[in-house]
mmCIF file of C-alpha atoms and ligand atoms in Angstrom:
data_model
loop_
_atom_site.group_PDB
_atom_site.id
_atom_site.type_symbol
_atom_site.label_atom_id
_atom_site.label_comp_id
_atom_site.label_asym_id
_atom_site.label_seq_id
_atom_site.Cartn_x
_atom_site.Cartn_y
_atom_site.Cartn_z
ATOM 1 C CA MET A 273 -17.414 17.536 -37.175
ATOM 2 C CA LYS A 274 -15.424 17.266 -33.996
ATOM 3 C CA GLN A 275 -12.951 14.457 -33.661
ATOM 4 C CA THR A 276 -14.300 11.379 -31.907
ATOM 5 C CA HIS A 277 -13.524 11.429 -28.229
ATOM 6 C CA SER A 278 -12.225 8.488 -26.281
ATOM 7 C CA THR A 279 -14.920 6.253 -24.833
ATOM 8 C CA HIS A 280 -12.772 5.609 -21.777
ATOM 9 C CA VAL A 281 -13.641 7.080 -18.405
ATOM 10 C CA TYR A 282 -11.607 6.978 -15.218
ATOM 11 C CA ASP A 283 -12.217 6.173 -11.585
ATOM 12 C CA PHE A 284 -9.039 7.201 -9.770
ATOM 13 C CA HIS A 285 -10.184 6.134 -6.314
ATOM 14 C CA CYS A 286 -12.320 3.031 -5.908
ATOM 15 C CA HIS A 287 -12.243 0.423 -3.131
ATOM 16 C CA VAL A 288 -12.766 -2.597 -5.381
ATOM 17 C CA ASP A 289 -11.849 -5.010 -2.587
ATOM 18 C CA LEU A 290 -14.650 -3.743 -0.344
ATOM 19 C CA TYR A 291 -17.279 -5.007 -2.799
ATOM 20 C CA PRO A 292 -18.860 -8.407 -2.093
ATOM 21 C CA ASP A 293 -17.618 -9.789 -5.454
ATOM 22 C CA PRO A 294 -14.492 -7.908 -6.638
ATOM 23 C CA PRO A 295 -13.885 -10.085 -9.755
ATOM 24 C CA ALA A 296 -17.453 -9.347 -10.925
ATOM 25 C CA LEU A 297 -16.926 -5.604 -10.418
ATOM 26 C CA ILE A 298 -13.624 -5.775 -12.343
ATOM 27 C CA LYS A 299 -15.386 -7.482 -15.276
ATOM 28 C CA GLU A 300 -18.117 -4.861 -15.210
ATOM 29 C CA CYS A 301 -15.527 -2.032 -15.328
ATOM 30 C CA GLU A 302 -13.867 -3.727 -18.315
ATOM 31 C CA ARG A 303 -17.181 -4.041 -20.177
ATOM 32 C CA GLN A 304 -17.895 -0.355 -19.577
ATOM 33 C CA PHE A 305 -14.362 0.872 -20.391
ATOM 34 C CA VAL A 306 -13.820 2.323 -16.919
ATOM 35 C CA THR A 307 -10.131 2.527 -16.032
ATOM 36 C CA VAL A 308 -9.894 2.138 -12.261
ATOM 37 C CA LEU A 309 -7.253 2.846 -9.642
ATOM 38 C CA ALA A 310 -8.172 0.158 -7.121
ATOM 39 C CA VAL A 311 -6.941 1.596 -3.841
ATOM 40 C CA THR A 312 -6.396 -0.639 -0.833
ATOM 41 C CA THR A 313 -6.498 0.161 2.860
ATOM 42 C CA THR A 314 -3.859 -2.211 4.281
ATOM 43 C CA PRO A 315 -0.580 -3.416 2.773
ATOM 44 C CA ARG A 316 -1.656 -6.995 3.546
ATOM 45 C CA ALA A 317 -4.585 -6.630 1.139
ATOM 46 C CA TRP A 318 -2.387 -5.731 -1.819
ATOM 47 C CA ALA A 319 -1.360 -9.258 -2.923
ATOM 48 C CA GLN A 320 -4.972 -10.403 -3.262
ATOM 49 C CA ASN A 321 -5.867 -7.223 -5.139
ATOM 50 C CA LEU A 322 -2.929 -7.722 -7.466
ATOM 51 C CA GLU A 323 -4.073 -11.298 -8.106
ATOM 52 C CA TRP A 324 -7.571 -10.093 -9.041
ATOM 53 C CA THR A 325 -6.328 -7.296 -11.308
ATOM 54 C CA LYS A 326 -3.082 -8.583 -12.838
ATOM 55 C CA ASP A 327 -4.667 -9.605 -16.146
ATOM 56 C CA SER A 328 -6.937 -6.566 -16.396
ATOM 57 C CA ALA A 329 -6.118 -3.772 -18.824
ATOM 58 C CA PHE A 330 -8.580 -1.543 -16.957
ATOM 59 C CA VAL A 331 -8.331 -2.138 -13.221
ATOM 60 C CA HIS A 332 -4.992 -1.442 -11.505
ATOM 61 C CA ALA A 333 -4.235 -2.265 -7.868
ATOM 62 C CA ALA A 334 -2.493 0.254 -5.609
ATOM 63 C CA VAL A 335 -0.812 -0.495 -2.275
ATOM 64 C CA GLY A 336 -1.885 1.603 0.697
ATOM 65 C CA LEU A 337 -2.355 2.015 4.421
ATOM 66 C CA HIS A 338 -5.428 4.133 5.148
ATOM 67 C CA PRO A 339 -4.831 6.863 7.763
ATOM 68 C CA GLU A 340 -7.995 5.784 9.594
ATOM 69 C CA LEU A 341 -6.404 2.361 10.138
ATOM 70 C CA VAL A 342 -2.995 3.543 11.303
ATOM 71 C CA GLY A 343 -4.078 3.375 14.960
ATOM 72 C CA GLU A 344 -4.538 -0.398 14.785
ATOM 73 C CA ARG A 345 -2.105 -1.229 11.966
ATOM 74 C CA PHE A 346 0.891 1.033 12.516
ATOM 75 C CA GLU A 347 3.240 -1.972 12.524
ATOM 76 C CA GLU A 348 2.440 -2.579 8.835
ATOM 77 C CA VAL A 349 4.342 0.582 7.858
ATOM 78 C CA SER A 350 7.530 -1.337 6.991
ATOM 79 C CA LEU A 351 5.535 -3.757 4.838
ATOM 80 C CA LEU A 352 4.043 -0.705 3.096
ATOM 81 C CA GLU A 353 7.532 0.674 2.398
ATOM 82 C CA ASP A 354 8.649 -2.719 1.038
ATOM 83 C CA LEU A 355 5.635 -3.037 -1.245
ATOM 84 C CA ILE A 356 6.062 0.485 -2.617
ATOM 85 C CA SER A 357 9.286 -0.848 -4.141
ATOM 86 C CA GLN A 358 7.137 -3.315 -6.115
ATOM 87 C CA SER A 359 4.103 -1.183 -6.936
ATOM 88 C CA ARG A 360 4.097 1.917 -9.090
ATOM 89 C CA LEU A 361 0.612 2.675 -7.813
ATOM 90 C CA VAL A 362 0.225 3.747 -4.201
ATOM 91 C CA GLY A 363 -2.942 4.501 -2.206
ATOM 92 C CA GLU A 364 -4.795 5.002 -0.154
ATOM 93 C CA ILE A 365 -2.385 6.905 2.074
ATOM 94 C CA GLY A 366 -2.599 10.310 3.750
ATOM 95 C CA LEU A 367 -3.753 11.997 6.925
ATOM 96 C CA ASP A 368 -7.116 12.276 8.678
ATOM 97 C CA GLY A 369 -7.471 15.027 11.280
ATOM 98 C CA SER A 370 -11.087 14.280 12.251
ATOM 99 C CA PRO A 371 -11.697 14.033 16.026
ATOM 100 C CA LYS A 372 -12.166 10.261 15.758
ATOM 101 C CA HIS A 373 -8.688 9.727 14.275
ATOM 102 C CA ARG A 374 -6.810 12.681 15.768
ATOM 103 C CA SER A 375 -5.322 10.651 18.648
ATOM 104 C CA HIS A 376 -3.085 8.784 16.181
ATOM 105 C CA PHE A 377 -2.168 11.851 14.150
ATOM 106 C CA ASN A 378 1.571 11.662 14.869
ATOM 107 C CA ARG A 379 1.664 8.025 13.816
ATOM 108 C CA GLN A 380 -0.349 8.886 10.715
ATOM 109 C CA LYS A 381 2.255 11.525 9.883
ATOM 110 C CA GLU A 382 5.051 9.006 10.286
ATOM 111 C CA VAL A 383 3.347 6.462 8.000
ATOM 112 C CA PHE A 384 2.482 9.076 5.367
ATOM 113 C CA THR A 385 5.984 10.587 5.436
ATOM 114 C CA ARG A 386 7.679 7.192 5.121
ATOM 115 C CA ALA A 387 5.378 6.248 2.237
ATOM 116 C CA LEU A 388 6.100 9.516 0.406
ATOM 117 C CA ILE A 389 9.850 9.099 0.910
ATOM 118 C CA ALA A 390 9.693 5.521 -0.411
ATOM 119 C CA ALA A 391 7.659 6.604 -3.447
ATOM 120 C CA ASN A 392 10.028 9.472 -4.198
ATOM 121 C CA ARG A 393 13.092 7.275 -3.779
ATOM 122 C CA HIS A 394 11.830 4.769 -6.356
ATOM 123 C CA GLY A 395 10.292 7.373 -8.686
ATOM 124 C CA GLU A 396 7.703 6.720 -11.420
ATOM 125 C CA ARG A 397 5.006 6.413 -8.756
ATOM 126 C CA LEU A 398 1.396 7.575 -8.754
ATOM 127 C CA VAL A 399 -0.162 8.171 -5.340
ATOM 128 C CA SER A 400 -3.798 8.665 -4.245
ATOM 129 C CA ILE A 401 -3.933 10.775 -1.082
ATOM 130 C CA HIS A 402 -6.564 11.281 1.635
ATOM 131 C CA SER A 403 -6.474 14.693 3.373
ATOM 132 C CA ARG A 404 -9.711 15.135 5.366
ATOM 133 C CA ARG A 405 -9.259 17.910 7.945
ATOM 134 C CA ALA A 406 -5.523 17.716 7.331
ATOM 135 C CA ALA A 407 -4.975 19.554 4.045
ATOM 136 C CA ALA A 408 -2.272 21.886 5.389
ATOM 137 C CA ASP A 409 -0.170 19.031 6.804
ATOM 138 C CA VAL A 410 -0.662 16.825 3.745
ATOM 139 C CA ILE A 411 0.409 19.587 1.364
ATOM 140 C CA ALA A 412 3.400 20.549 3.536
ATOM 141 C CA LEU A 413 4.631 16.924 3.557
ATOM 142 C CA ILE A 414 4.206 16.633 -0.214
ATOM 143 C CA ASP A 415 6.149 19.899 -0.629
ATOM 144 C CA GLN A 416 8.905 18.581 1.634
ATOM 145 C CA HIS A 417 9.303 15.022 0.333
ATOM 146 C CA ILE A 418 8.084 14.820 -3.265
ATOM 147 C CA ARG A 419 9.662 15.890 -6.502
ATOM 148 C CA PRO A 420 6.789 16.136 -8.994
ATOM 149 C CA GLU A 421 8.877 14.698 -11.833
ATOM 150 C CA ARG A 422 9.324 11.521 -9.730
ATOM 151 C CA VAL A 423 5.914 11.126 -8.094
ATOM 152 C CA THR A 424 2.462 12.153 -9.280
ATOM 153 C CA CYS A 425 0.266 13.028 -6.303
ATOM 154 C CA ILE A 426 -3.510 12.910 -6.634
ATOM 155 C CA LEU A 427 -5.444 14.586 -3.839
ATOM 156 C CA HIS A 428 -8.618 12.534 -3.555
ATOM 157 C CA TRP A 429 -11.879 14.129 -2.281
ATOM 158 C CA PHE A 430 -9.967 17.307 -1.464
ATOM 159 C CA SER A 431 -11.825 19.502 1.053
ATOM 160 C CA GLY A 432 -9.243 22.104 2.095
ATOM 161 C CA SER A 433 -9.402 25.788 1.219
ATOM 162 C CA GLN A 434 -9.248 27.339 -2.241
ATOM 163 C CA ALA A 435 -5.818 28.829 -1.413
ATOM 164 C CA GLN A 436 -4.551 25.380 -0.344
ATOM 165 C CA LEU A 437 -5.911 23.887 -3.552
ATOM 166 C CA ARG A 438 -4.075 26.465 -5.678
ATOM 167 C CA PHE A 439 -0.842 25.876 -3.757
ATOM 168 C CA ALA A 440 -1.129 22.085 -4.162
ATOM 169 C CA ALA A 441 -1.735 22.576 -7.890
ATOM 170 C CA LYS A 442 1.501 24.609 -8.069
ATOM 171 C CA LEU A 443 3.297 21.676 -6.443
ATOM 172 C CA GLY A 444 2.081 19.503 -9.323
ATOM 173 C CA CYS A 445 -0.840 17.763 -7.604
ATOM 174 C CA TYR A 446 -3.876 16.452 -9.444
ATOM 175 C CA PHE A 447 -7.362 16.367 -7.895
ATOM 176 C CA SER A 448 -9.735 13.433 -8.256
ATOM 177 C CA VAL A 449 -13.300 14.637 -7.863
ATOM 178 C CA ASN A 450 -16.375 12.579 -6.958
ATOM 179 C CA GLU A 451 -20.101 13.278 -7.145
ATOM 180 C CA ALA A 452 -20.529 13.682 -3.386
ATOM 181 C CA MET A 453 -18.169 16.683 -3.487
ATOM 182 C CA LEU A 454 -20.748 18.496 -5.618
ATOM 183 C CA ASN A 455 -23.458 18.165 -2.947
ATOM 184 C CA SER A 456 -22.566 21.490 -1.260
ATOM 185 C CA ASP A 457 -22.006 25.056 -2.489
ATOM 186 C CA ARG A 458 -18.592 25.030 -0.830
ATOM 187 C CA GLY A 459 -17.658 21.790 -2.581
ATOM 188 C CA ARG A 460 -18.768 23.104 -5.973
ATOM 189 C CA ALA A 461 -16.838 26.372 -5.478
ATOM 190 C CA LEU A 462 -13.721 24.380 -4.591
ATOM 191 C CA VAL A 463 -14.039 22.061 -7.597
ATOM 192 C CA LYS A 464 -14.349 25.146 -9.820
ATOM 193 C CA GLU A 465 -10.855 26.205 -8.695
ATOM 194 C CA ILE A 466 -9.189 23.055 -10.066
ATOM 195 C CA PRO A 467 -7.041 23.893 -13.109
ATOM 196 C CA ASN A 468 -8.218 22.217 -16.328
ATOM 197 C CA ASP A 469 -5.093 20.153 -16.704
ATOM 198 C CA ARG A 470 -5.297 18.774 -13.128
ATOM 199 C CA ILE A 471 -8.803 17.434 -12.857
ATOM 200 C CA LEU A 472 -9.492 13.706 -12.646
ATOM 201 C CA THR A 473 -12.608 11.727 -11.703
ATOM 202 C CA GLU A 474 -13.247 9.182 -8.955
ATOM 203 C CA THR A 475 -16.097 7.520 -7.083
ATOM 204 C CA ASP A 476 -14.578 6.605 -3.689
ATOM 205 C CA ALA A 477 -17.009 3.708 -4.020
ATOM 206 C CA PRO A 478 -18.483 2.188 -1.980
ATOM 207 C CA PHE A 479 -18.189 5.106 0.495
ATOM 208 C CA ALA A 480 -19.510 8.124 -1.397
ATOM 209 C CA ILE A 481 -23.267 8.600 -1.136
ATOM 210 C CA VAL A 482 -25.377 10.761 -3.457
ATOM 211 C CA ASN A 483 -29.149 11.048 -2.950
ATOM 212 C CA GLY A 484 -28.985 8.282 -0.363
ATOM 213 C CA LYS A 485 -27.360 5.825 -2.791
ATOM 214 C CA GLN A 486 -23.839 4.445 -3.125
ATOM 215 C CA VAL A 487 -21.949 5.823 -6.109
ATOM 216 C CA HIS A 488 -20.735 3.117 -8.506
ATOM 217 C CA PRO A 489 -17.842 3.175 -11.053
ATOM 218 C CA SER A 490 -20.394 2.868 -13.871
ATOM 219 C CA SER A 491 -21.728 6.325 -12.909
ATOM 220 C CA ILE A 492 -18.654 8.344 -13.983
ATOM 221 C CA ASP A 493 -20.553 9.570 -17.044
ATOM 222 C CA LYS A 494 -23.139 11.184 -14.778
ATOM 223 C CA LEU A 495 -20.332 12.887 -12.838
ATOM 224 C CA ILE A 496 -18.856 14.231 -16.087
ATOM 225 C CA GLN A 497 -22.270 15.675 -17.010
ATOM 226 C CA LYS A 498 -22.508 17.452 -13.654
ATOM 227 C CA LEU A 499 -18.939 18.757 -13.908
ATOM 228 C CA ALA A 500 -19.527 19.992 -17.449
ATOM 229 C CA ASP A 501 -22.560 21.948 -16.162
ATOM 230 C CA LEU A 502 -20.421 23.422 -13.375
ATOM 231 C CA TYR A 503 -17.637 24.441 -15.781
ATOM 232 C CA ARG A 504 -20.138 25.525 -18.485
ATOM 233 C CA THR A 505 -18.491 23.306 -21.049
ATOM 234 C CA GLN A 506 -19.516 20.374 -23.219
ATOM 235 C CA PRO A 507 -19.359 16.922 -21.588
ATOM 236 C CA ALA A 508 -17.440 15.561 -24.598
ATOM 237 C CA ASP A 509 -14.784 18.270 -24.248
ATOM 238 C CA LEU A 510 -14.414 17.676 -20.515
ATOM 239 C CA ARG A 511 -14.237 13.936 -21.032
ATOM 240 C CA HIS A 512 -11.464 14.489 -23.567
ATOM 241 C CA GLN A 513 -9.560 16.783 -21.153
ATOM 242 C CA ILE A 514 -9.839 14.204 -18.346
ATOM 243 C CA ASP A 515 -8.661 11.498 -20.747
ATOM 244 C CA LEU A 516 -5.540 13.588 -21.503
ATOM 245 C CA ASN A 517 -4.943 14.293 -17.792
ATOM 246 C CA ALA A 518 -5.383 10.637 -16.857
ATOM 247 C CA LYS A 519 -2.989 9.436 -19.545
ATOM 248 C CA ALA A 520 -0.423 12.036 -18.456
ATOM 249 C CA ALA A 521 -0.737 10.995 -14.808
ATOM 250 C CA PHE A 522 -0.409 7.266 -15.568
ATOM 251 C CA SER A 523 2.428 7.781 -18.040
ATOM 252 C CA LYS A 524 4.474 9.623 -15.403
ATOM 253 C CA ALA A 525 4.221 6.407 -13.405
ATOM 254 C CA GLY A 526 5.499 4.487 -16.430
ATOM 255 C CA ILE A 527 2.032 3.083 -17.236
ATOM 256 C CA LEU A 528 0.847 3.618 -20.803
ATOM 257 C CA LEU A 529 -2.891 3.316 -21.318
HETATM 258 MN MN1 MN B 823 -11.135 6.051 0.040
#
């Protein structure tokens, strides 16, 4: 008989505060043993998220400033830096090079750089990073400003090239994968390149859509099934590997699960 695997699953990128009833979602995650990194999109939202999650052993609030919001909220960058001194968990931060957000790209770079520097200065930080159409710049800034023994970077919904993925892995990055990434051949080929010891799971709920429906944190098991098919391994073995990876990532931020 194989040893019993952990029943815990992990959602490393979920927008808990964008649900109509965050406390109800938090309770649901606790009942289902889903450990959640609750990312936020503005530094001003962090205090409320911390209030909701402070007594939860499963749901953990991170402080962030989403690159898509930098255009209208650039002035919150100093608040973000301040709060990174209080929060070991950081996200969502990063860069978005899509046409819609490109006009603020230099400001996005300034916010992302300052956040990385703050995280690295304090150390024991875990960071969830957005890199849509900006993988090269995101990876270059991580390379420049982060020491992997001080900050654990998780590239969320990574969609760069396979070569970029391998380089980011060499820099110590983890990759949190969601179900929507498996919708295309390109996405599946990219996910296959993730080293075993760097893969994590996420939902990006409530944004990710699969078969016309929002993905929910309670669906991580389904994602693990699909990933196990892709990697031609047993779901229980993959779940165990992700459990080890998740515990390693959190423990580097001083958080023992
Ligand atoms: Mn997100």
